[in-house]
Coordinates of C-alpha atoms and ligand atoms in Angstrom, one line a residue:
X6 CA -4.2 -33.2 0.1
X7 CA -0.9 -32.8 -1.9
X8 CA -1.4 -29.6 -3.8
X9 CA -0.4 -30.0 -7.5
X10 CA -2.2 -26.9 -9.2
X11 CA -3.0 -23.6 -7.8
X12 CA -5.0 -20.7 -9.2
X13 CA -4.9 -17.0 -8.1
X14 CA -7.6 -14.4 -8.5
X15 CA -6.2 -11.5 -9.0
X16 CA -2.9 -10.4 -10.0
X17 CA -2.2 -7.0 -8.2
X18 CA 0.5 -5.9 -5.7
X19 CA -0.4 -9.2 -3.9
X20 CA -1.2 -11.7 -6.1
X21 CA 1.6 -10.5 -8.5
X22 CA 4.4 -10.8 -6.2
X23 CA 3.0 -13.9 -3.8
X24 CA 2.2 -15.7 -6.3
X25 CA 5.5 -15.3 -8.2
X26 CA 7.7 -16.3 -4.3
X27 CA 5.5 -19.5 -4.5
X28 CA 5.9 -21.0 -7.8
X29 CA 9.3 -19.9 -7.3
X30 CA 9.5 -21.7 -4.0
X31 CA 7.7 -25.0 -5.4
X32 CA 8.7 -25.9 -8.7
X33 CA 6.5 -29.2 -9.0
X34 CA 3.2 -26.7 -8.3
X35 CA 1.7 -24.7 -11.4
X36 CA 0.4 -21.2 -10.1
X37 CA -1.6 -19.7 -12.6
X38 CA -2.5 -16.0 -11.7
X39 CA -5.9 -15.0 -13.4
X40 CA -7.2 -11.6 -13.4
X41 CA -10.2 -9.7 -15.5
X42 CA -8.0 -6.8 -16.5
X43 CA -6.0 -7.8 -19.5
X44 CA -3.5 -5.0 -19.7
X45 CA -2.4 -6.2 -16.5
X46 CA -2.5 -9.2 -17.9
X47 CA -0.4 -9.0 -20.7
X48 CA 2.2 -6.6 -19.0
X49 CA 3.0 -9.7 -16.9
X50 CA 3.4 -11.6 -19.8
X51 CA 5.5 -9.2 -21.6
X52 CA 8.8 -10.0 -22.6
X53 CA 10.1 -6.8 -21.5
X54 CA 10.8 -6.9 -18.0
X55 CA 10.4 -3.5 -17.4
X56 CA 6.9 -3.6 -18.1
X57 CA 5.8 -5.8 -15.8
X58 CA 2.8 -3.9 -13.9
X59 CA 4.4 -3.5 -10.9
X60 CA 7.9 -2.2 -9.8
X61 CA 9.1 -4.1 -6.7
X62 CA 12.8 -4.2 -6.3
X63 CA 13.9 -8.4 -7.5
X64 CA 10.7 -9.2 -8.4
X65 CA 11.5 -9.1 -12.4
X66 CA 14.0 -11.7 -11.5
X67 CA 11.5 -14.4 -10.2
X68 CA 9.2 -13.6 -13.1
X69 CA 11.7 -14.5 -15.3
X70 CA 13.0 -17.5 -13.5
X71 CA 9.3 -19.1 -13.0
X72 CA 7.6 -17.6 -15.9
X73 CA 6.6 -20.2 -18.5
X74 CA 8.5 -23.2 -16.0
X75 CA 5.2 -23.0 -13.4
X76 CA 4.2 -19.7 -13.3
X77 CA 1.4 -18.4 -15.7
X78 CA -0.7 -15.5 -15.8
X79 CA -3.9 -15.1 -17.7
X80 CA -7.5 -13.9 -18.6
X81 CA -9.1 -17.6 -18.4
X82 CA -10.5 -17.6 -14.9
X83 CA -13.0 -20.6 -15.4
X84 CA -10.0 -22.7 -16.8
X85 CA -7.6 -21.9 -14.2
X86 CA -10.4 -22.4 -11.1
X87 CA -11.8 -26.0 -12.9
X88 CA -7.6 -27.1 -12.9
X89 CA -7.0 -26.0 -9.3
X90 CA -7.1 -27.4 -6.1
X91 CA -6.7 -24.4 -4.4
X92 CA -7.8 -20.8 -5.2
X93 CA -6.5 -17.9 -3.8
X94 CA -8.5 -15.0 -3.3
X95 CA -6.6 -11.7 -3.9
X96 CA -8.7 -9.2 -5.3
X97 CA -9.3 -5.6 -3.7
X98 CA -11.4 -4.6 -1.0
X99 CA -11.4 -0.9 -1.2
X100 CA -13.5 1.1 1.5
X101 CA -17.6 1.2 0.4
X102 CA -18.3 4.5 -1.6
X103 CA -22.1 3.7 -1.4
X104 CA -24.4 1.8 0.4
X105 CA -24.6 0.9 4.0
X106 CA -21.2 1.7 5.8
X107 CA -20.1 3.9 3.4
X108 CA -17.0 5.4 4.1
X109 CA -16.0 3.2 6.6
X110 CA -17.0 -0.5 5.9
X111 CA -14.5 -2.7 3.2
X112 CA -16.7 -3.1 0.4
X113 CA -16.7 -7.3 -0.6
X114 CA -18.0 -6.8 -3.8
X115 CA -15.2 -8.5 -5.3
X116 CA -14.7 -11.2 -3.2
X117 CA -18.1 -12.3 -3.3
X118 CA -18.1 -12.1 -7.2
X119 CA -15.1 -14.7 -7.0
X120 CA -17.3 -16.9 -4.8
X121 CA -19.6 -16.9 -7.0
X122 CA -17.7 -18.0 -9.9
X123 CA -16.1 -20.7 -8.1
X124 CA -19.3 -22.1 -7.1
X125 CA -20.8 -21.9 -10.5
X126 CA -18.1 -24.0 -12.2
X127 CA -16.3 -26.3 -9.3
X128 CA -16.7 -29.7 -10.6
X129 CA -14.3 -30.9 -8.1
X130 CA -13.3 -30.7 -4.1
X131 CA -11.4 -27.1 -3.5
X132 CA -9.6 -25.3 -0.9
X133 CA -10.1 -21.3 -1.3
X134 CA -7.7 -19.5 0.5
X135 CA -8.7 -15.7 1.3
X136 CA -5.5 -13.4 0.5
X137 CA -7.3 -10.7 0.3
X138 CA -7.5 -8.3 3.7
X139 CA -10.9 -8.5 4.7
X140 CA -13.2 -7.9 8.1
X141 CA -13.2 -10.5 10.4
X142 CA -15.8 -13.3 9.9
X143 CA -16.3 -12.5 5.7
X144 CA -15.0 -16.7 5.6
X145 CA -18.1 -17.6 6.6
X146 CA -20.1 -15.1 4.0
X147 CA -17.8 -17.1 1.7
X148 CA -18.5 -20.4 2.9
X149 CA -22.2 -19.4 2.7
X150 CA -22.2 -18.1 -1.2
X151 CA -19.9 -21.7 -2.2
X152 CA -22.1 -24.2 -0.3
X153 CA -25.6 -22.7 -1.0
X154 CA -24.4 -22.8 -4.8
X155 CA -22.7 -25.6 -5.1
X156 CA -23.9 -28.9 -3.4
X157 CA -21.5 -31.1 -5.1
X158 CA -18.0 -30.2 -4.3
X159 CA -16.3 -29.7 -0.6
X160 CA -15.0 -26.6 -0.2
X161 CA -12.7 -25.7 2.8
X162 CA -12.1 -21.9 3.7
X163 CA -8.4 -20.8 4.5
X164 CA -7.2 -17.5 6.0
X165 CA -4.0 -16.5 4.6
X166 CA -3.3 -12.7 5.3
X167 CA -0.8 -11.3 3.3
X168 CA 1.7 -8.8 5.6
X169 CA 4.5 -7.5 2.7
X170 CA 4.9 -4.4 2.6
X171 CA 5.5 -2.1 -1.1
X172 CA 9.5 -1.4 -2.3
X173 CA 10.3 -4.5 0.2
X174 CA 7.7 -7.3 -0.9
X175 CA 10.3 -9.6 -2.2
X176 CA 12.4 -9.5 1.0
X177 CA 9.1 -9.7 3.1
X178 CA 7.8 -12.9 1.4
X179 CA 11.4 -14.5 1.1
X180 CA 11.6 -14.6 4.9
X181 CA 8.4 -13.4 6.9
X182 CA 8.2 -12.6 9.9
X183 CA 5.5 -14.7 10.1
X184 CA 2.7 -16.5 8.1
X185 CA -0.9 -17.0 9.4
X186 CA -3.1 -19.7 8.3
X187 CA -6.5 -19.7 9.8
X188 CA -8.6 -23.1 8.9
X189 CA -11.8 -24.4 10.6
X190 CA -10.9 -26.9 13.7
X191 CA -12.7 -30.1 11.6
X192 CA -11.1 -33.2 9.8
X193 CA -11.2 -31.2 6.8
X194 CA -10.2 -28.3 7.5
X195 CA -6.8 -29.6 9.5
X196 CA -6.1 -31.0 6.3
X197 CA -6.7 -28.2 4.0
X198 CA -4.7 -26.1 6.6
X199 CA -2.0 -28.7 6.4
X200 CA -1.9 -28.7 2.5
X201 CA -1.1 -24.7 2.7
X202 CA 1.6 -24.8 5.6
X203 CA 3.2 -27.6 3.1
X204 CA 3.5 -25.2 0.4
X205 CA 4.9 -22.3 3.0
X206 CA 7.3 -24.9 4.5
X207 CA 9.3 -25.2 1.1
X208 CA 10.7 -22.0 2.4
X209 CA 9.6 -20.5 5.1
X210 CA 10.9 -22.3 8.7
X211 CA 7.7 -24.2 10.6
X212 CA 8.1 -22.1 13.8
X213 CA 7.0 -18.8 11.4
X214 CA 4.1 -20.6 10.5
X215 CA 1.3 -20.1 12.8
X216 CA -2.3 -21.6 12.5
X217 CA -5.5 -20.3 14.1
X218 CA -9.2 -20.3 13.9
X219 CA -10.6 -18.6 11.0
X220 CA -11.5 -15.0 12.7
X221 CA -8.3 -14.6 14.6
X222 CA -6.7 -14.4 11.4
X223 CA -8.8 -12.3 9.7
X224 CA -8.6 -10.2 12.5
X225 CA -4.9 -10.2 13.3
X226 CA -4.6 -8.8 9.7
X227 CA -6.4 -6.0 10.1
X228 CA -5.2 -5.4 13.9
X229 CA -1.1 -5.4 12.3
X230 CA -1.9 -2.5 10.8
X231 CA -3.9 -0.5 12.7
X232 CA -1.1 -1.1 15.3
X233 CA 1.9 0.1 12.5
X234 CA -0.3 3.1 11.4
X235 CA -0.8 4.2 15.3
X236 CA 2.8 4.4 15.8
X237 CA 3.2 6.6 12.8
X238 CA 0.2 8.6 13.7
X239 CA 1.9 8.9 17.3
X240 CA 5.0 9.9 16.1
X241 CA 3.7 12.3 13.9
X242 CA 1.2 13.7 16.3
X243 CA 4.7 14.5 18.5
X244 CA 6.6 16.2 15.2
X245 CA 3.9 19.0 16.1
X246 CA 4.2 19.2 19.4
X247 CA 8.2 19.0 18.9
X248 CA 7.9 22.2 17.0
X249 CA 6.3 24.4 19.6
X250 CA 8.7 23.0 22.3
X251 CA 12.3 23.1 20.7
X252 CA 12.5 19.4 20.7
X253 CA 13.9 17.2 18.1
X254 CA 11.5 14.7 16.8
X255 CA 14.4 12.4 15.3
X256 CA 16.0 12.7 18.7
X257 CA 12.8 11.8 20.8
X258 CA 12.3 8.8 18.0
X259 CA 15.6 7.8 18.9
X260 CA 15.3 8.1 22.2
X261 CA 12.2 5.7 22.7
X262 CA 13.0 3.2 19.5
X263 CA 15.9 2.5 22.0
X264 CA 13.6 1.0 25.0
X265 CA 13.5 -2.9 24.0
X266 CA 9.5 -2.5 24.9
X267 CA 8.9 -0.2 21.8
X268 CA 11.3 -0.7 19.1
X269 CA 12.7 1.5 16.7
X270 CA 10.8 0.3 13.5
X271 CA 7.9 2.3 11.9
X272 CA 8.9 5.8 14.1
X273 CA 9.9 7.5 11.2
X274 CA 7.8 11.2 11.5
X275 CA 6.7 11.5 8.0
X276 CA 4.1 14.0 5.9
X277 CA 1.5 11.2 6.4
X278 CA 1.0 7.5 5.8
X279 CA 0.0 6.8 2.5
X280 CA -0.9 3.0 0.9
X281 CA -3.8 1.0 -0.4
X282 CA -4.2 -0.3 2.8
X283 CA -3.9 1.5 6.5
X284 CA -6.2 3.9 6.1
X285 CA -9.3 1.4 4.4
X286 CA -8.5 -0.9 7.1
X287 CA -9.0 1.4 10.0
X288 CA -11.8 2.9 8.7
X289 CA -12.9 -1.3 8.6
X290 CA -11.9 -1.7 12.2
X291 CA -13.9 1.9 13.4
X292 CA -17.2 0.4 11.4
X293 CA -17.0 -3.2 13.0
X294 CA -16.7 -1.5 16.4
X295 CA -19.3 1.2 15.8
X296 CA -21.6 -1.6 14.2
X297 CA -21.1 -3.8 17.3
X298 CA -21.7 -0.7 19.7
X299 CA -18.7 0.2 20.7
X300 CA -18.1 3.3 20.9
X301 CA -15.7 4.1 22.0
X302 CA -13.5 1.4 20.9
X303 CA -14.2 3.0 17.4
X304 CA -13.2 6.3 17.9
X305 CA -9.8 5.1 19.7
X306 CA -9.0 3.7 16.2
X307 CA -10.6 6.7 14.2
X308 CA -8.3 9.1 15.5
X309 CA -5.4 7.2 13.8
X310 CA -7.1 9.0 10.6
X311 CA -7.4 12.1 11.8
X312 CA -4.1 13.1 13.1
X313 CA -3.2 11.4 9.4
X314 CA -5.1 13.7 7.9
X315 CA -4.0 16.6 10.2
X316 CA -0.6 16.2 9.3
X317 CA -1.0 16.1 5.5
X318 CA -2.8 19.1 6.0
X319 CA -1.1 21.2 8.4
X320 CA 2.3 20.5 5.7
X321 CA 0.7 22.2 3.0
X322 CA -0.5 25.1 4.6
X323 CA 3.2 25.8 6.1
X324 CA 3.8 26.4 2.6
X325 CA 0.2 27.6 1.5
X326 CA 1.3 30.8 4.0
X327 CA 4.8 31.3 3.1
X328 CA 4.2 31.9 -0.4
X329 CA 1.4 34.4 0.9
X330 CA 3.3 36.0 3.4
X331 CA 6.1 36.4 1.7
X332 CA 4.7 36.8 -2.2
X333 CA 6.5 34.4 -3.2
X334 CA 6.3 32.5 -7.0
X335 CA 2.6 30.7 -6.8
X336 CA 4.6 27.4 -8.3
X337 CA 5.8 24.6 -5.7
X338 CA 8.3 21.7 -7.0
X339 CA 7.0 18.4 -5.2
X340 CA 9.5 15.9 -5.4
X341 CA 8.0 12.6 -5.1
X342 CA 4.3 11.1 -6.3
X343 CA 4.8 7.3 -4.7
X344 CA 3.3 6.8 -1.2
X345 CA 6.7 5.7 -0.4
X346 CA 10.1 5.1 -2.0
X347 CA 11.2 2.0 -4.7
X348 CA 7.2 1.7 -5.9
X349 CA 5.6 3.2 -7.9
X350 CA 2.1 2.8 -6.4
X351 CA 0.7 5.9 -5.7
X352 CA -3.2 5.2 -3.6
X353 CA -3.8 7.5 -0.8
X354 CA -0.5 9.4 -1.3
X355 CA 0.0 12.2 0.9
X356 CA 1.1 14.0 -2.3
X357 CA -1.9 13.7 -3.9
X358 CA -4.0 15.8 -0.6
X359 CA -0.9 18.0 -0.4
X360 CA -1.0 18.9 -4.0
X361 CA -4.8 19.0 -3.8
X362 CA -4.7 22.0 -0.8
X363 CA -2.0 24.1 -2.6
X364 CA -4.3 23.9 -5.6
X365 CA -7.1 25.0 -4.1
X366 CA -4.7 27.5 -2.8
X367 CA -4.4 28.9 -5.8
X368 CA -0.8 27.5 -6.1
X369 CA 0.7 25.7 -8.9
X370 CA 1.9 22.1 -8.6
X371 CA 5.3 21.0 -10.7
X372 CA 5.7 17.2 -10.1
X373 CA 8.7 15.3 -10.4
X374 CA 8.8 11.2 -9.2
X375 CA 11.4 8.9 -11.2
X376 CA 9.0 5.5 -11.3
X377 CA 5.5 7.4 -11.3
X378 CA 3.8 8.1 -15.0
X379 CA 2.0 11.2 -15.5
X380 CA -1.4 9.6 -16.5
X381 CA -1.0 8.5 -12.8
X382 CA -0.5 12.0 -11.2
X383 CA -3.5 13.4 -12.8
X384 CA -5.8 10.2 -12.4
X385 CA -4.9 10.6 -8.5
X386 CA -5.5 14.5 -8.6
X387 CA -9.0 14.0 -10.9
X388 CA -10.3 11.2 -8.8
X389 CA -9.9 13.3 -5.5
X390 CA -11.1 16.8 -6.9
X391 CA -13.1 16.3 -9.8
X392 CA -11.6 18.9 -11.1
X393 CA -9.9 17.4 -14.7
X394 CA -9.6 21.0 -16.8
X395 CA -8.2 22.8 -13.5
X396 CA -5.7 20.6 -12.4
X397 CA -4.4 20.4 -16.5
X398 CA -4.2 24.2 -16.4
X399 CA -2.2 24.0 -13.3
X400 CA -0.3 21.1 -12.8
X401 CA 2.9 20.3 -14.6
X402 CA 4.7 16.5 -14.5
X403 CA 8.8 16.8 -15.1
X404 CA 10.8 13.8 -16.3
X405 CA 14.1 15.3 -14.3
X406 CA 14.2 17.1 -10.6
X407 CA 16.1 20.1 -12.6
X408 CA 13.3 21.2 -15.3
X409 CA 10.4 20.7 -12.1
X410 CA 12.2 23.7 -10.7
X411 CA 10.1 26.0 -13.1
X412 CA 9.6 29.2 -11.6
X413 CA 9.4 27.8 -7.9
X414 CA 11.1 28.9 -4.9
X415 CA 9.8 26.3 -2.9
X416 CA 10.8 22.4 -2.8
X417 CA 8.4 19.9 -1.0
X418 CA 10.0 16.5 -0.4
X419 CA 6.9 13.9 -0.3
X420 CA 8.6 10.9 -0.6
X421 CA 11.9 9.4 1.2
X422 CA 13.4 8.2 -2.9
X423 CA 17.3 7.6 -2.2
X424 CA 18.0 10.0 -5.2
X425 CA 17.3 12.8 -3.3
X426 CA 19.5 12.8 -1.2
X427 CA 22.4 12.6 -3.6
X428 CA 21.7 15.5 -5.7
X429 CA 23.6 18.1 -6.5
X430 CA 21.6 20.8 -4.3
X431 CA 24.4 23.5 -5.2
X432 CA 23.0 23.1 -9.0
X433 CA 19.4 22.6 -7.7
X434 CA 19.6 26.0 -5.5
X435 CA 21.2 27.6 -8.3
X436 CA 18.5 26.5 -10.6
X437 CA 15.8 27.9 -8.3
X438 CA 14.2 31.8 -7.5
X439 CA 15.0 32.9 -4.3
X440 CA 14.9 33.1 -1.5
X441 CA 14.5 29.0 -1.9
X442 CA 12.7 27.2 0.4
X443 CA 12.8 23.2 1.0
X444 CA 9.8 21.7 2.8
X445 CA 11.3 18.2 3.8
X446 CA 8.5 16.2 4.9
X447 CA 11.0 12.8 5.5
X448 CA 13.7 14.6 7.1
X449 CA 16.3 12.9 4.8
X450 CA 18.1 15.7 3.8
X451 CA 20.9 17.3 5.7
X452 CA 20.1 21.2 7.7
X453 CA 23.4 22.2 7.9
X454 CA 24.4 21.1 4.4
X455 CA 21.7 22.8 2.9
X456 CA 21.6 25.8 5.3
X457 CA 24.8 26.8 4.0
X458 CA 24.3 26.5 0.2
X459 CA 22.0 28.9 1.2
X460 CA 18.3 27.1 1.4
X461 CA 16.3 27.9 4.5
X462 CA 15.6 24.6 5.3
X463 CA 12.4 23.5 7.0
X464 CA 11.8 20.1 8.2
X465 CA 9.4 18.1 10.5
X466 CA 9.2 18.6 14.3
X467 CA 12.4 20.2 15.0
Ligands
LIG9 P1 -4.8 -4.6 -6.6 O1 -5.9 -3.6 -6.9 O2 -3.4 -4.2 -7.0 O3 -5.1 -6.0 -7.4 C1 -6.4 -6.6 -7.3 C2 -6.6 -7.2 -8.7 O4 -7.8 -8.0 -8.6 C3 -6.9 -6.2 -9.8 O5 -5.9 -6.4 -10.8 C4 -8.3 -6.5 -10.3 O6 -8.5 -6.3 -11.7 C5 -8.5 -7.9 -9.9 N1 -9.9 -8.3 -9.7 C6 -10.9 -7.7 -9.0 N2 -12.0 -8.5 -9.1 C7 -11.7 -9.5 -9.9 C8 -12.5 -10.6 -10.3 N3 -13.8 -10.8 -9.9 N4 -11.9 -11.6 -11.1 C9 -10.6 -11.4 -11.5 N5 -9.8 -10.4 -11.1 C10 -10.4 -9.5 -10.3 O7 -4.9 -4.9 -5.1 P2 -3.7 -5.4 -4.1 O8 -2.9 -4.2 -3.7 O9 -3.0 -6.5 -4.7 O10 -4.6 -5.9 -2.9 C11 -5.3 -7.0 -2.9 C12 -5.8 -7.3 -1.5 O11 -4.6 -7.6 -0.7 C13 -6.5 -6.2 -0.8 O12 -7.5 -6.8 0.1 C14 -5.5 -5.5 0.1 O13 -6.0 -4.9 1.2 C15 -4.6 -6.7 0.5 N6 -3.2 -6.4 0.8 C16 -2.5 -5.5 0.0 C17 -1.2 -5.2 0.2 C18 -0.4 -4.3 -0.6 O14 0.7 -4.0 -0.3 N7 -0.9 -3.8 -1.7 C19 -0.5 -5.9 1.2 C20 -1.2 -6.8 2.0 C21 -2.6 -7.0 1.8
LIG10 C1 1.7 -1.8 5.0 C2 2.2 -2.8 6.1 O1 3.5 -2.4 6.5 C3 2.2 -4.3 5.5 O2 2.6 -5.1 6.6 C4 0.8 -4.6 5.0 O3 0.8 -5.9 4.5 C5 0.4 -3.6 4.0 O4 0.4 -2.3 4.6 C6 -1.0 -3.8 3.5 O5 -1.8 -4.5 4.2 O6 -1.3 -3.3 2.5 P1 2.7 -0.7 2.9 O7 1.5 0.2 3.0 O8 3.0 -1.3 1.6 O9 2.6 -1.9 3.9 O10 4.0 0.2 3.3 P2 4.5 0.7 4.7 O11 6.0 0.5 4.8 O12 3.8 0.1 5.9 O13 4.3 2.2 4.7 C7 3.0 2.7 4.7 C8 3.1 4.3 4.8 O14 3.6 4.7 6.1 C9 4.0 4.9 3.8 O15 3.4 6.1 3.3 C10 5.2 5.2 4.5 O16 6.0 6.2 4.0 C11 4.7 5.5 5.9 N1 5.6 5.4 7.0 C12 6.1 4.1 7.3 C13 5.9 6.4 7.8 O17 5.5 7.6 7.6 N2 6.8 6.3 8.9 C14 7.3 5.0 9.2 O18 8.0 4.9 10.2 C15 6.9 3.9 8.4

């Protein structure tokens, strides 16, 4: 089927951006991006293109060239499903807070809402593509909800996993590594898998597109990142052990990113992975194992999370000890609220636990990030500690790195923004009580450089 009008449901980090690369990409297609929140909505419509809801380096740039040509965004979801002949699914699927697999399992509430919908009002034959990242097998709870509902129309289930990555999702959907389209092995579904690599092949070269049953792509999805977050948990693991031996964790990265077999991408020691995604999707892949019985299999994967979590944690209370050791000022500058540079999404920052243990260390938290709002910062901080009225008393958001210097001889780098690393740090030192201390949990800033201003300089794993 020759795809002339898509729909997609939900118009977040994904939808926003994928969406924007396709109608880009296919001109004779209208992509309408619906979505039940209508701030959202509206700040992709607004004519100010620094308010679109998400910053992504170039993506303003496709908005504008697609927006109004093919590319709409808006709150009419029945419209947009009843005018499509394909719906992509791209809604959230945060980790279950209650209920069975709490914790650990994705919770499909969302998804399944969109199921219903579509089955509700379909009057005609549909493809629905799943975007969102999901645990292997939920295309057949899909298929289940549409065909029970809706007797009338054909609907064909598509696996489309979406791999970009945040501050490079332009890049990432302009040339992919790969895309993965998993379709049932029927008539129908070679054609509705056939109608999606069409739309993919306006760009993207036909060996990158790869087709597979439905589960292998749901489950390569969450596999891809439980494989990226291991190598950061590795490497991070060996920052520690780095310390206590005299060893140089950017060397030893080096050292092994150089053997063809490993590769030197994602060995960058850090003060924890952050993102919307690795950490729900392990804790997905640990349930499904444990649900299925295996053991062990689970706990392989859980311990991704906990040397995560042990090296957010062992971070702040370097710091946490100093200032106690040494009575130093109980105020600490953290520079940097994003989970990682040129976004300004913040979910499962390791600021946000770092900031959370010096608080409850009695420490105060000055915060400067140049793309993150302060409504943000102390959302994060509420939603984590419940604490509203402690963290206001104690938490102070800067517009500028100088003013966030407040009474602190301490600087914690969180995340790797490029800015940092061109500052003046002769001003910043002079700006700051001493002795002054920086905490560089990226390692992007130079020792030596900064030794001899006169910071003691403490970085990770060497
Ligand atoms: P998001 O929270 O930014 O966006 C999801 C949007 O869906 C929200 O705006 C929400 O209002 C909307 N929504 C939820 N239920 C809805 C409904 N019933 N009808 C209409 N709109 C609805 O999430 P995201 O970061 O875009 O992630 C979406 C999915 O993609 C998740 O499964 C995630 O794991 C996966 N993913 C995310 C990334 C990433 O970098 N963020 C990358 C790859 C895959
Ligand atoms: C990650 C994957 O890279 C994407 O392929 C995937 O589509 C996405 O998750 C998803 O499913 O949501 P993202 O979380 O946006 O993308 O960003 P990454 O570049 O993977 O970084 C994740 C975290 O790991 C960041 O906090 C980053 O700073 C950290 N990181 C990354 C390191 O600490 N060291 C590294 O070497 C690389």
């Amino acid at each position: 089927m020759r795809i002339k009008n898509i729909c997609c449901i939900g118009a977040g980090y994904v939808g926003g951006p994928t969406m924007a690369i396709i109608a880009q990409k296919n001109p004779d297609i209208n992509v309408t991006v619906v979505d039940i929140n209508e701030k959202r909505i509206s700040a992709w419509n607004s004519n100010n293109f620094d308010e679109l809801p998400i910053y992504e380096p170039g993506l303003a740039d496709v908005v504008k060239e697609a927006r109004g040509r093919n590319l709409f965004f808006s709150t009419d979801i029945d419209d947009a499903i009843i005018n499509s002949e394909m719906i992509f699914i791209s809604v959230n699927t945060p980790t279950k807070t209650s209920g069975e697999g709490k914790g650990f399992a994705a919770d499909l509430k969302y998804v399944k809402l969109c199921a219903n919908q579509i089955a509700e009002i379909s009057k005609s034959d549909k493809i629905i593509v799943e975007k969102s990242t999901v645990p292997v097998r939920t295309s057949e709870k899909i298929k289940e909800i549409l065909r029970s509902k809706n007797k009338n129309v054909d609907f064909q289930i598509l696996s489309n996993p979406e791999f970009l990555a945040e501050g490079t999702a332009m890049r990432d959907l302009k040339i992919p590594d790969r895309v993965i389209i998993g379709g049932d092995n029927t008539k129908k579904g070679n054609e509705a898998i056939q109608s999606l690599v069409d739309i993919y092949s306006s760009w993207v070269p036909k060996k990158n597109i790869l087709t597979t049953n439905l589960w292998s792509s749901e489950l390569s999805k969450l596999t891809a990142n439980a494989f990226l977050a291991q190598r950061i948990s590795s490497i991070n693991s060996l920052s520690e052990l780095c310390e206590e031996t005299g060893a140089d964790i950017e060397e030893v990265s080096k050292a092994i990113g150089m053997d063809s077999r490993i590769g030197s991408n994602f060995l960058k020691t850090s003060v924890g992975f952050g993102g919307s995604c690795f950490q729900k999707d392990i804790l997905n892949l640990v349930y499904i194992a444990r649900s299925i019985g295996l053991e062990k299999v689970a706990n392989y994967w859980e311990q991704i999370l906990i040397i995560n979590n042990h090296q957010r944690e062992r971070f702040a209370n370097k710091i946490a000890s100093l200032i106690k050791n040494k009575s130093l000022n109980k105020n600490v500058c953290i520079l940097g609220w994003a989970f990682k540079k040129d976004t300004n999404d913040t979910r499962e920052s390791a600021a946000i636990y770092v900031s959370d243990y010096l608080l409850k260390s009695k420490i105060n938290i000055n915060v400067y990030d140049p793309k993150v709002e302060e409504s943000q910062i102390f959302f994060d901080l509420n939603y984590l500690n419940n604490n509203d009225a402690k963290n206001k008393r104690h938490v102070s958001i800067y517009n500028n790195p100088i003013d966030c210097l407040h009474k602190t001889n301490i600087i914690a780098i969180i995340t790797e923004w490029d800015e940092f690393k061109g500052y003046d740090w002769k001003n910043i030192y002079a700006n700051m009580s001493k002795p002054a201390y920086i905490y560089d949990g990226r390692n992007i800033l130079d020792k030596d450089k900064l030794e001899s201003i006169g910071f003691n300089y403490i970085g990770l794993g060497r």
